mmCIF file of N, CA and C in Angstrom:
data_model
loop_
_atom_site.group_PDB
_atom_site.id
_atom_site.type_symbol
_atom_site.label_atom_id
_atom_site.label_comp_id
_atom_site.label_asym_id
_atom_site.label_seq_id
_atom_site.Cartn_x
_atom_site.Cartn_y
_atom_site.Cartn_z
ATOM 1 N N MET R 1016 108.331 81.335 110.317
ATOM 2 C CA MET R 1016 107.625 80.329 109.563
ATOM 3 C C MET R 1016 108.175 80.305 108.144
ATOM 4 N N THR R 1017 108.306 79.116 107.605
ATOM 5 C CA THR R 1017 108.819 78.950 106.255
ATOM 6 C C THR R 1017 107.755 78.278 105.401
ATOM 7 N N THR R 1018 107.567 78.782 104.198
ATOM 8 C CA THR R 1018 106.644 78.182 103.243
ATOM 9 C C THR R 1018 107.443 77.282 102.313
ATOM 10 N N ILE R 1019 106.914 76.089 102.036
ATOM 11 C CA ILE R 1019 107.583 75.162 101.125
ATOM 12 C C ILE R 1019 106.955 75.310 99.737
ATOM 13 N N THR R 1020 107.789 75.522 98.735
ATOM 14 C CA THR R 1020 107.336 75.629 97.348
ATOM 15 C C THR R 1020 108.064 74.571 96.529
ATOM 16 N N PRO R 1021 107.646 74.337 95.278
ATOM 17 C CA PRO R 1021 108.377 73.378 94.438
ATOM 18 C C PRO R 1021 109.855 73.741 94.264
ATOM 19 N N GLU R 1022 110.164 75.040 94.374
ATOM 20 C CA GLU R 1022 111.553 75.487 94.229
ATOM 21 C C GLU R 1022 112.344 75.333 95.520
ATOM 22 N N GLY R 1023 111.665 75.026 96.623
ATOM 23 C CA GLY R 1023 112.330 74.893 97.908
ATOM 24 C C GLY R 1023 111.695 75.798 98.949
ATOM 25 N N PRO R 1024 112.262 75.826 100.163
ATOM 26 C CA PRO R 1024 111.681 76.634 101.233
ATOM 27 C C PRO R 1024 111.844 78.131 100.974
ATOM 28 N N VAL R 1025 110.808 78.874 101.321
ATOM 29 C CA VAL R 1025 110.835 80.330 101.202
ATOM 30 C C VAL R 1025 110.539 80.902 102.585
ATOM 31 N N PRO R 1026 111.529 81.521 103.224
ATOM 32 C CA PRO R 1026 111.273 82.077 104.554
ATOM 33 C C PRO R 1026 110.319 83.255 104.477
ATOM 34 N N LYS R 1027 109.526 83.407 105.527
ATOM 35 C CA LYS R 1027 108.596 84.528 105.602
ATOM 36 C C LYS R 1027 109.380 85.828 105.710
ATOM 37 N N ARG R 1028 108.848 86.871 105.095
ATOM 38 C CA ARG R 1028 109.473 88.192 105.229
ATOM 39 C C ARG R 1028 109.271 88.674 106.655
ATOM 40 N N ARG R 1029 110.339 89.117 107.252
ATOM 41 C CA ARG R 1029 110.259 89.655 108.610
ATOM 42 C C ARG R 1029 109.587 91.021 108.569
ATOM 43 N N ARG R 1030 108.861 91.334 109.622
ATOM 44 C CA ARG R 1030 108.198 92.634 109.746
ATOM 45 C C ARG R 1030 108.786 93.301 110.984
ATOM 46 N N ILE R 1031 109.489 94.390 110.767
ATOM 47 C CA ILE R 1031 110.235 95.047 111.840
ATOM 48 C C ILE R 1031 109.740 96.474 112.011
ATOM 49 N N ALA R 1032 109.475 96.848 113.268
ATOM 50 C CA ALA R 1032 109.083 98.216 113.598
ATOM 51 C C ALA R 1032 110.324 98.993 114.026
ATOM 52 N N LEU R 1033 110.479 100.189 113.472
ATOM 53 C CA LEU R 1033 111.609 101.065 113.783
ATOM 54 C C LEU R 1033 111.068 102.382 114.330
ATOM 55 N N ILE R 1034 111.482 102.713 115.549
ATOM 56 C CA ILE R 1034 110.995 103.914 116.227
ATOM 57 C C ILE R 1034 112.199 104.591 116.873
ATOM 58 N N ALA R 1035 112.245 105.917 116.822
ATOM 59 C CA ALA R 1035 113.343 106.638 117.478
ATOM 60 C C ALA R 1035 112.847 107.983 117.988
ATOM 61 N N HIS R 1036 113.182 108.276 119.230
ATOM 62 C CA HIS R 1036 112.892 109.605 119.761
ATOM 63 C C HIS R 1036 113.773 110.635 119.054
ATOM 64 N N ASP R 1037 113.407 111.897 119.168
ATOM 65 C CA ASP R 1037 114.070 112.956 118.405
ATOM 66 C C ASP R 1037 115.593 112.934 118.521
ATOM 67 N N HIS R 1038 116.116 112.806 119.744
ATOM 68 C CA HIS R 1038 117.568 112.833 119.929
ATOM 69 C C HIS R 1038 118.245 111.527 119.514
ATOM 70 N N LYS R 1039 117.479 110.545 119.084
ATOM 71 C CA LYS R 1039 118.026 109.249 118.673
ATOM 72 C C LYS R 1039 117.811 108.967 117.185
ATOM 73 N N LYS R 1040 117.223 109.906 116.463
ATOM 74 C CA LYS R 1040 116.925 109.672 115.043
ATOM 75 C C LYS R 1040 118.199 109.507 114.206
ATOM 76 N N ASP R 1041 119.234 110.281 114.493
ATOM 77 C CA ASP R 1041 120.497 110.112 113.759
ATOM 78 C C ASP R 1041 121.077 108.718 113.998
ATOM 79 N N ASP R 1042 120.967 108.233 115.244
ATOM 80 C CA ASP R 1042 121.433 106.881 115.554
ATOM 81 C C ASP R 1042 120.631 105.842 114.771
ATOM 82 N N MET R 1043 119.324 106.066 114.631
ATOM 83 C CA MET R 1043 118.487 105.125 113.885
ATOM 84 C C MET R 1043 118.895 105.078 112.417
ATOM 85 N N ILE R 1044 119.204 106.241 111.845
ATOM 86 C CA ILE R 1044 119.633 106.274 110.442
ATOM 87 C C ILE R 1044 120.940 105.497 110.288
ATOM 88 N N ALA R 1045 121.882 105.707 111.204
ATOM 89 C CA ALA R 1045 123.158 104.977 111.149
ATOM 90 C C ALA R 1045 122.923 103.470 111.299
ATOM 91 N N PHE R 1046 122.048 103.084 112.218
ATOM 92 C CA PHE R 1046 121.705 101.675 112.407
ATOM 93 C C PHE R 1046 121.114 101.090 111.128
ATOM 94 N N ALA R 1047 120.189 101.815 110.527
ATOM 95 C CA ALA R 1047 119.541 101.337 109.300
ATOM 96 C C ALA R 1047 120.547 101.199 108.164
ATOM 97 N N GLN R 1048 121.484 102.113 108.085
ATOM 98 C CA GLN R 1048 122.495 102.021 107.033
ATOM 99 C C GLN R 1048 123.422 100.826 107.268
ATOM 100 N N THR R 1049 123.751 100.554 108.522
ATOM 101 C CA THR R 1049 124.580 99.396 108.851
ATOM 102 C C THR R 1049 123.892 98.095 108.441
ATOM 103 N N HIS R 1050 122.585 98.019 108.653
ATOM 104 C CA HIS R 1050 121.817 96.798 108.406
ATOM 105 C C HIS R 1050 120.959 96.894 107.145
ATOM 106 N N LYS R 1051 121.281 97.835 106.274
ATOM 107 C CA LYS R 1051 120.426 98.116 105.114
ATOM 108 C C LYS R 1051 120.193 96.903 104.221
ATOM 109 N N ALA R 1052 121.225 96.132 103.945
ATOM 110 C CA ALA R 1052 121.071 94.981 103.045
ATOM 111 C C ALA R 1052 119.975 94.049 103.544
ATOM 112 N N PHE R 1053 119.950 93.799 104.840
ATOM 113 C CA PHE R 1053 118.901 92.934 105.372
ATOM 114 C C PHE R 1053 117.563 93.657 105.452
ATOM 115 N N LEU R 1054 117.568 94.898 105.935
ATOM 116 C CA LEU R 1054 116.308 95.628 106.104
ATOM 117 C C LEU R 1054 115.557 95.775 104.788
ATOM 118 N N MET R 1055 116.282 95.826 103.686
ATOM 119 C CA MET R 1055 115.625 95.931 102.384
ATOM 120 C C MET R 1055 114.836 94.662 102.048
ATOM 121 N N GLN R 1056 115.120 93.575 102.724
ATOM 122 C CA GLN R 1056 114.401 92.321 102.509
ATOM 123 C C GLN R 1056 113.239 92.147 103.480
ATOM 124 N N CYS R 1057 113.002 93.149 104.313
ATOM 125 C CA CYS R 1057 111.962 93.078 105.338
ATOM 126 C C CYS R 1057 110.825 94.036 105.014
ATOM 127 N N ASP R 1058 109.697 93.803 105.664
ATOM 128 C CA ASP R 1058 108.609 94.771 105.653
ATOM 129 C C ASP R 1058 108.822 95.649 106.881
ATOM 130 N N LEU R 1059 109.019 96.929 106.655
ATOM 131 C CA LEU R 1059 109.331 97.858 107.739
ATOM 132 C C LEU R 1059 108.146 98.761 108.019
ATOM 133 N N LEU R 1060 107.933 99.048 109.295
ATOM 134 C CA LEU R 1060 106.986 100.080 109.669
ATOM 135 C C LEU R 1060 107.665 100.963 110.696
ATOM 136 N N ALA R 1061 107.275 102.224 110.713
ATOM 137 C CA ALA R 1061 107.923 103.192 111.596
ATOM 138 C C ALA R 1061 106.947 104.305 111.921
ATOM 139 N N THR R 1062 107.221 104.983 113.016
ATOM 140 C CA THR R 1062 106.438 106.169 113.333
ATOM 141 C C THR R 1062 106.804 107.276 112.345
ATOM 142 N N GLY R 1063 105.973 108.306 112.295
ATOM 143 C CA GLY R 1063 106.007 109.339 111.268
ATOM 144 C C GLY R 1063 107.341 109.895 110.836
ATOM 145 N N THR R 1064 107.974 110.704 111.662
ATOM 146 C CA THR R 1064 109.213 111.372 111.272
ATOM 147 C C THR R 1064 110.342 110.369 111.078
ATOM 148 N N THR R 1065 110.418 109.380 111.951
ATOM 149 C CA THR R 1065 111.448 108.349 111.798
ATOM 150 C C THR R 1065 111.297 107.654 110.452
ATOM 151 N N GLY R 1066 110.075 107.302 110.097
ATOM 152 C CA GLY R 1066 109.825 106.649 108.812
ATOM 153 C C GLY R 1066 110.217 107.519 107.636
ATOM 154 N N GLY R 1067 109.905 108.806 107.721
ATOM 155 C CA GLY R 1067 110.274 109.727 106.646
ATOM 156 C C GLY R 1067 111.774 109.821 106.473
ATOM 157 N N ARG R 1068 112.491 109.900 107.567
ATOM 158 C CA ARG R 1068 113.952 109.979 107.486
ATOM 159 C C ARG R 1068 114.554 108.675 106.983
ATOM 160 N N LEU R 1069 113.981 107.545 107.383
ATOM 161 C CA LEU R 1069 114.482 106.263 106.881
ATOM 162 C C LEU R 1069 114.293 106.164 105.372
ATOM 163 N N GLN R 1070 113.188 106.675 104.880
ATOM 164 C CA GLN R 1070 112.950 106.681 103.434
ATOM 165 C C GLN R 1070 113.926 107.619 102.733
ATOM 166 N N ASP R 1071 114.018 108.848 103.226
ATOM 167 C CA ASP R 1071 114.810 109.881 102.561
ATOM 168 C C ASP R 1071 116.319 109.678 102.696
ATOM 169 N N GLU R 1072 116.770 109.301 103.887
ATOM 170 C CA GLU R 1072 118.205 109.263 104.157
ATOM 171 C C GLU R 1072 118.828 107.875 104.039
ATOM 172 N N ALA R 1073 118.026 106.838 104.260
ATOM 173 C CA ALA R 1073 118.566 105.475 104.172
ATOM 174 C C ALA R 1073 118.056 104.746 102.931
ATOM 175 N N GLY R 1074 117.107 105.348 102.232
ATOM 176 C CA GLY R 1074 116.604 104.737 101.008
ATOM 177 C C GLY R 1074 115.799 103.468 101.224
ATOM 178 N N LEU R 1075 115.124 103.371 102.372
ATOM 179 C CA LEU R 1075 114.333 102.182 102.688
ATOM 180 C C LEU R 1075 112.853 102.420 102.411
ATOM 181 N N SER R 1076 112.163 101.363 102.063
ATOM 182 C CA SER R 1076 110.713 101.412 101.896
ATOM 183 C C SER R 1076 110.085 101.153 103.263
ATOM 184 N N VAL R 1077 109.271 102.102 103.723
ATOM 185 C CA VAL R 1077 108.734 102.037 105.081
ATOM 186 C C VAL R 1077 107.247 102.366 105.064
ATOM 187 N N GLN R 1078 106.466 101.565 105.779
ATOM 188 C CA GLN R 1078 105.066 101.909 106.011
ATOM 189 C C GLN R 1078 105.049 102.867 107.199
ATOM 190 N N ARG R 1079 104.612 104.098 106.959
ATOM 191 C CA ARG R 1079 104.655 105.111 108.008
ATOM 192 C C ARG R 1079 103.345 105.159 108.785
ATOM 193 N N MET R 1080 103.488 105.149 110.094
ATOM 194 C CA MET R 1080 102.372 105.337 111.012
ATOM 195 C C MET R 1080 102.330 106.820 111.384
ATOM 196 N N LEU R 1081 101.438 107.177 112.269
ATOM 197 C CA LEU R 1081 101.423 108.531 112.811
ATOM 198 C C LEU R 1081 102.691 108.753 113.639
ATOM 199 N N SER R 1082 103.007 109.997 113.934
ATOM 200 C CA SER R 1082 104.097 110.283 114.863
ATOM 201 C C SER R 1082 103.730 109.707 116.229
ATOM 202 N N GLY R 1083 104.761 109.370 117.007
ATOM 203 C CA GLY R 1083 104.530 108.773 118.321
ATOM 204 C C GLY R 1083 103.533 109.523 119.185
ATOM 205 N N PRO R 1084 103.721 110.844 119.388
ATOM 206 C CA PRO R 1084 102.797 111.584 120.246
ATOM 207 C C PRO R 1084 101.363 111.646 119.708
ATOM 208 N N TRP R 1085 101.182 111.353 118.435
ATOM 209 C CA TRP R 1085 99.848 111.390 117.821
ATOM 210 C C TRP R 1085 99.235 109.998 117.697
ATOM 211 N N GLY R 1086 99.878 108.995 118.313
ATOM 212 C CA GLY R 1086 99.303 107.653 118.325
ATOM 213 C C GLY R 1086 100.070 106.608 117.546
ATOM 214 N N GLY R 1087 101.206 106.973 116.966
ATOM 215 C CA GLY R 1087 101.972 106.015 116.168
ATOM 216 C C GLY R 1087 102.483 104.820 116.959
ATOM 217 N N ASP R 1088 102.911 105.060 118.206
ATOM 218 C CA ASP R 1088 103.370 103.946 119.041
ATOM 219 C C ASP R 1088 102.225 102.967 119.280
ATOM 220 N N LEU R 1089 101.023 103.509 119.492
ATOM 221 C CA LEU R 1089 99.856 102.657 119.718
ATOM 222 C C LEU R 1089 99.464 101.897 118.456
ATOM 223 N N GLN R 1090 99.610 102.536 117.287
ATOM 224 C CA GLN R 1090 99.324 101.831 116.032
ATOM 225 C C GLN R 1090 100.253 100.627 115.865
ATOM 226 N N ILE R 1091 101.525 100.829 116.165
ATOM 227 C CA ILE R 1091 102.480 99.722 116.072
ATOM 228 C C ILE R 1091 102.150 98.663 117.117
ATOM 229 N N GLY R 1092 101.789 99.096 118.328
ATOM 230 C CA GLY R 1092 101.399 98.150 119.373
ATOM 231 C C GLY R 1092 100.205 97.299 118.967
ATOM 232 N N ALA R 1093 99.251 97.898 118.265
ATOM 233 C CA ALA R 1093 98.079 97.144 117.806
ATOM 234 C C ALA R 1093 98.493 96.072 116.800
ATOM 235 N N GLN R 1094 99.372 96.429 115.877
ATOM 236 C CA GLN R 1094 99.837 95.438 114.898
ATOM 237 C C GLN R 1094 100.633 94.330 115.589
ATOM 238 N N LEU R 1095 101.407 94.715 116.582
ATOM 239 C CA LEU R 1095 102.175 93.743 117.350
ATOM 240 C C LEU R 1095 101.229 92.752 118.035
ATOM 241 N N ALA R 1096 100.166 93.265 118.666
ATOM 242 C CA ALA R 1096 99.205 92.407 119.362
ATOM 243 C C ALA R 1096 98.484 91.466 118.400
ATOM 244 N N GLU R 1097 98.370 91.864 117.145
ATOM 245 C CA GLU R 1097 97.732 91.022 116.125
ATOM 246 C C GLU R 1097 98.709 90.023 115.505
ATOM 247 N N GLY R 1098 99.948 90.000 115.994
ATOM 248 C CA GLY R 1098 100.936 89.053 115.489
ATOM 249 C C GLY R 1098 101.587 89.471 114.189
ATOM 250 N N ARG R 1099 101.548 90.773 113.880
ATOM 251 C CA ARG R 1099 102.070 91.250 112.597
ATOM 252 C C ARG R 1099 103.402 91.980 112.724
ATOM 253 N N VAL R 1100 104.089 91.837 113.855
ATOM 254 C CA VAL R 1100 105.410 92.453 114.054
ATOM 255 C C VAL R 1100 106.332 91.388 114.644
ATOM 256 N N ASP R 1101 107.515 91.235 114.051
ATOM 257 C CA ASP R 1101 108.471 90.219 114.505
ATOM 258 C C ASP R 1101 109.532 90.765 115.454
ATOM 259 N N ALA R 1102 109.812 92.052 115.384
ATOM 260 C CA ALA R 1102 110.813 92.666 116.254
ATOM 261 C C ALA R 1102 110.582 94.171 116.264
ATOM 262 N N VAL R 1103 110.954 94.800 117.378
ATOM 263 C CA VAL R 1103 110.839 96.251 117.527
ATOM 264 C C VAL R 1103 112.214 96.800 117.878
ATOM 265 N N ILE R 1104 112.644 97.781 117.113
ATOM 266 C CA ILE R 1104 113.854 98.538 117.443
ATOM 267 C C ILE R 1104 113.361 99.923 117.830
ATOM 268 N N PHE R 1105 113.434 100.245 119.110
ATOM 269 C CA PHE R 1105 112.867 101.483 119.646
ATOM 270 C C PHE R 1105 113.983 102.227 120.373
ATOM 271 N N LEU R 1106 114.649 103.128 119.665
ATOM 272 C CA LEU R 1106 115.744 103.891 120.266
ATOM 273 C C LEU R 1106 115.149 105.026 121.082
ATOM 274 N N ARG R 1107 115.073 104.789 122.381
ATOM 275 C CA ARG R 1107 114.453 105.738 123.308
ATOM 276 C C ARG R 1107 115.490 106.718 123.835
ATOM 277 N N ASP R 1108 115.020 107.906 124.161
ATOM 278 C CA ASP R 1108 115.866 108.914 124.794
ATOM 279 C C ASP R 1108 115.517 108.924 126.278
ATOM 280 N N PRO R 1109 116.314 108.250 127.111
ATOM 281 C CA PRO R 1109 115.968 108.151 128.528
ATOM 282 C C PRO R 1109 116.170 109.450 129.302
ATOM 283 N N MET R 1110 116.814 110.437 128.691
ATOM 284 C CA MET R 1110 117.125 111.679 129.391
ATOM 285 C C MET R 1110 116.105 112.787 129.145
ATOM 286 N N THR R 1111 115.166 112.563 128.242
ATOM 287 C CA THR R 1111 114.189 113.596 127.902
ATOM 288 C C THR R 1111 112.784 113.086 128.187
ATOM 289 N N PRO R 1112 112.017 113.815 129.017
ATOM 290 C CA PRO R 1112 110.632 113.395 129.266
ATOM 291 C C PRO R 1112 109.829 113.404 127.962
ATOM 292 N N GLN R 1113 108.975 112.409 127.796
ATOM 293 C CA GLN R 1113 108.152 112.301 126.596
ATOM 294 C C GLN R 1113 106.688 112.542 126.977
ATOM 295 N N PRO R 1114 105.986 113.392 126.223
ATOM 296 C CA PRO R 1114 104.586 113.682 126.566
ATOM 297 C C PRO R 1114 103.674 112.469 126.408
ATOM 298 N N HIS R 1115 104.096 111.492 125.632
ATOM 299 C CA HIS R 1115 103.276 110.300 125.396
ATOM 300 C C HIS R 1115 103.885 109.066 126.074
ATOM 301 N N GLU R 1116 104.485 109.275 127.238
ATOM 302 C CA GLU R 1116 105.131 108.179 127.976
ATOM 303 C C GLU R 1116 104.194 106.985 128.209
ATOM 304 N N PRO R 1117 102.909 107.204 128.508
ATOM 305 C CA PRO R 1117 102.021 106.039 128.666
ATOM 306 C C PRO R 1117 101.939 105.178 127.394
ATOM 307 N N ASP R 1118 101.959 105.814 126.226
ATOM 308 C CA ASP R 1118 101.924 105.056 124.969
ATOM 309 C C ASP R 1118 103.208 104.245 124.791
ATOM 310 N N ILE R 1119 104.332 104.847 125.155
ATOM 311 C CA ILE R 1119 105.629 104.171 125.047
ATOM 312 C C ILE R 1119 105.642 102.949 125.956
ATOM 313 N N ASN R 1120 105.194 103.148 127.202
ATOM 314 C CA ASN R 1120 105.155 102.035 128.149
ATOM 315 C C ASN R 1120 104.219 100.932 127.666
ATOM 316 N N ALA R 1121 103.102 101.318 127.052
ATOM 317 C CA ALA R 1121 102.159 100.322 126.533
ATOM 318 C C ALA R 1121 102.798 99.495 125.418
ATOM 319 N N LEU R 1122 103.567 100.135 124.551
ATOM 320 C CA LEU R 1122 104.224 99.406 123.461
ATOM 321 C C LEU R 1122 105.267 98.431 124.006
ATOM 322 N N VAL R 1123 106.089 98.890 124.932
ATOM 323 C CA VAL R 1123 107.114 98.013 125.505
ATOM 324 C C VAL R 1123 106.446 96.866 126.267
ATOM 325 N N ARG R 1124 105.357 97.168 126.973
ATOM 326 C CA ARG R 1124 104.614 96.116 127.680
ATOM 327 C C ARG R 1124 104.057 95.103 126.687
ATOM 328 N N ALA R 1125 103.512 95.570 125.570
ATOM 329 C CA ALA R 1125 102.974 94.659 124.551
ATOM 330 C C ALA R 1125 104.072 93.734 124.028
ATOM 331 N N CYS R 1126 105.277 94.266 123.863
ATOM 332 C CA CYS R 1126 106.404 93.415 123.446
ATOM 333 C C CYS R 1126 106.645 92.318 124.474
ATOM 334 N N ASP R 1127 106.608 92.684 125.749
ATOM 335 C CA ASP R 1127 106.817 91.698 126.808
ATOM 336 C C ASP R 1127 105.691 90.663 126.834
ATOM 337 N N VAL R 1128 104.451 91.118 126.741
ATOM 338 C CA VAL R 1128 103.292 90.222 126.794
ATOM 339 C C VAL R 1128 103.309 89.230 125.633
ATOM 340 N N HIS R 1129 103.659 89.710 124.442
ATOM 341 C CA HIS R 1129 103.606 88.876 123.240
ATOM 342 C C HIS R 1129 104.964 88.266 122.874
ATOM 343 N N ASN R 1130 105.948 88.439 123.773
ATOM 344 C CA ASN R 1130 107.273 87.844 123.600
ATOM 345 C C ASN R 1130 107.927 88.256 122.278
ATOM 346 N N ILE R 1131 107.883 89.551 122.001
ATOM 347 C CA ILE R 1131 108.486 90.122 120.799
ATOM 348 C C ILE R 1131 109.777 90.834 121.206
ATOM 349 N N PRO R 1132 110.896 90.540 120.549
ATOM 350 C CA PRO R 1132 112.138 91.242 120.880
ATOM 351 C C PRO R 1132 111.965 92.752 120.724
ATOM 352 N N CYS R 1133 112.429 93.487 121.739
ATOM 353 C CA CYS R 1133 112.327 94.953 121.733
ATOM 354 C C CYS R 1133 113.664 95.520 122.194
ATOM 355 N N ALA R 1134 114.396 96.104 121.267
ATOM 356 C CA ALA R 1134 115.691 96.706 121.583
ATOM 357 C C ALA R 1134 115.498 98.198 121.789
ATOM 358 N N THR R 1135 116.028 98.729 122.883
ATOM 359 C CA THR R 1135 115.860 100.151 123.177
ATOM 360 C C THR R 1135 117.170 100.930 123.131
ATOM 361 N N ASN R 1136 118.248 100.288 122.688
ATOM 362 C CA ASN R 1136 119.513 100.997 122.491
ATOM 363 C C ASN R 1136 120.264 100.304 121.356
ATOM 364 N N LEU R 1137 121.287 100.966 120.834
ATOM 365 C CA LEU R 1137 121.993 100.447 119.659
ATOM 366 C C LEU R 1137 122.672 99.102 119.896
ATOM 367 N N ALA R 1138 123.284 98.932 121.055
ATOM 368 C CA ALA R 1138 123.970 97.664 121.317
ATOM 369 C C ALA R 1138 122.981 96.507 121.279
ATOM 370 N N THR R 1139 121.852 96.681 121.935
ATOM 371 C CA THR R 1139 120.841 95.625 121.942
ATOM 372 C C THR R 1139 120.219 95.454 120.563
ATOM 373 N N ALA R 1140 120.018 96.539 119.847
ATOM 374 C CA ALA R 1140 119.447 96.455 118.496
ATOM 375 C C ALA R 1140 120.335 95.607 117.589
ATOM 376 N N ASP R 1141 121.639 95.837 117.634
ATOM 377 C CA ASP R 1141 122.566 95.032 116.836
ATOM 378 C C ASP R 1141 122.490 93.562 117.240
ATOM 379 N N LEU R 1142 122.467 93.301 118.539
ATOM 380 C CA LEU R 1142 122.422 91.922 119.017
ATOM 381 C C LEU R 1142 121.116 91.231 118.644
ATOM 382 N N VAL R 1143 120.005 91.947 118.708
ATOM 383 C CA VAL R 1143 118.719 91.366 118.305
ATOM 384 C C VAL R 1143 118.765 90.978 116.836
ATOM 385 N N MET R 1144 119.269 91.864 115.998
ATOM 386 C CA MET R 1144 119.346 91.568 114.569
ATOM 387 C C MET R 1144 120.199 90.323 114.319
ATOM 388 N N ILE R 1145 121.339 90.258 114.962
ATOM 389 C CA ILE R 1145 122.241 89.125 114.765
ATOM 390 C C ILE R 1145 121.646 87.847 115.354
ATOM 391 N N ALA R 1146 121.110 87.924 116.584
ATOM 392 C CA ALA R 1146 120.566 86.741 117.252
ATOM 393 C C ALA R 1146 119.423 86.117 116.465
ATOM 394 N N LEU R 1147 118.639 86.935 115.822
ATOM 395 C CA LEU R 1147 117.525 86.415 115.029
ATOM 396 C C LEU R 1147 117.969 85.972 113.641
ATOM 397 N N GLY R 1148 119.252 86.136 113.360
ATOM 398 C CA GLY R 1148 119.748 85.760 112.042
ATOM 399 C C GLY R 1148 119.254 86.686 110.958
ATOM 400 N N LEU R 1149 118.951 87.908 111.353
ATOM 401 C CA LEU R 1149 118.358 88.857 110.423
ATOM 402 C C LEU R 1149 119.375 89.653 109.640
ATOM 403 N N ALA R 1150 120.622 89.610 110.037
ATOM 404 C CA ALA R 1150 121.593 90.469 109.355
ATOM 405 C C ALA R 1150 122.994 89.921 109.553
ATOM 406 N N GLN R 1151 123.868 90.315 108.663
ATOM 407 C CA GLN R 1151 125.282 90.009 108.783
ATOM 408 C C GLN R 1151 126.055 91.298 108.521
ATOM 409 N N PRO R 1152 126.024 92.229 109.484
ATOM 410 C CA PRO R 1152 126.689 93.511 109.269
ATOM 411 C C PRO R 1152 128.201 93.387 109.339
ATOM 412 N N ASP R 1153 128.846 94.415 108.876
ATOM 413 C CA ASP R 1153 130.291 94.520 109.012
ATOM 414 C C ASP R 1153 130.596 94.568 110.512
ATOM 415 N N PRO R 1154 131.425 93.657 111.043
ATOM 416 C CA PRO R 1154 131.708 93.639 112.479
ATOM 417 C C PRO R 1154 132.220 94.970 113.020
ATOM 418 N N LYS R 1155 132.868 95.779 112.188
ATOM 419 C CA LYS R 1155 133.365 97.077 112.655
ATOM 420 C C LYS R 1155 132.222 98.039 112.963
ATOM 421 N N GLU R 1156 131.023 97.751 112.442
ATOM 422 C CA GLU R 1156 129.887 98.650 112.612
ATOM 423 C C GLU R 1156 129.022 98.299 113.817
ATOM 424 N N ILE R 1157 129.291 97.167 114.477
ATOM 425 C CA ILE R 1157 128.471 96.727 115.594
ATOM 426 C C ILE R 1157 128.723 97.626 116.798
ATOM 427 N N HIS R 1158 127.642 97.964 117.510
ATOM 428 C CA HIS R 1158 127.719 98.897 118.630
ATOM 429 C C HIS R 1158 127.881 98.205 119.979
ATOM 430 N N ALA R 1159 127.937 96.882 120.004
ATOM 431 C CA ALA R 1159 128.001 96.147 121.274
ATOM 432 C C ALA R 1159 129.348 96.319 121.941
#
């Protein structure tokens, strides 16, 4: 949605959720650094540890939720259901069982129900960002 002002159209700030399982947190930091110029123009929310690392290592301003196993995925899902999330980048570790798998499935299901883009790997995350016109990264950094 775009707001019209006397100075011209002002696009709405995108609200993006960033989530990464433990073995994917380094990948999330690299992704955030690749897309940092755009992400700095967005309202970001993330689960606990991921959000802390994005703040500390990528220098991004992030609204931190609880850690995933403590309900952070569900907090993001609730905001998504209320129409307050435009895209989800959820770097999942498919090789490691997660104790909160039902919460993860609920979040991905909410993305499907509410037609919100949900990328679960780096290649798709890059494509989602580009397809939505959210970023113009260096082509050498794209994971597709």
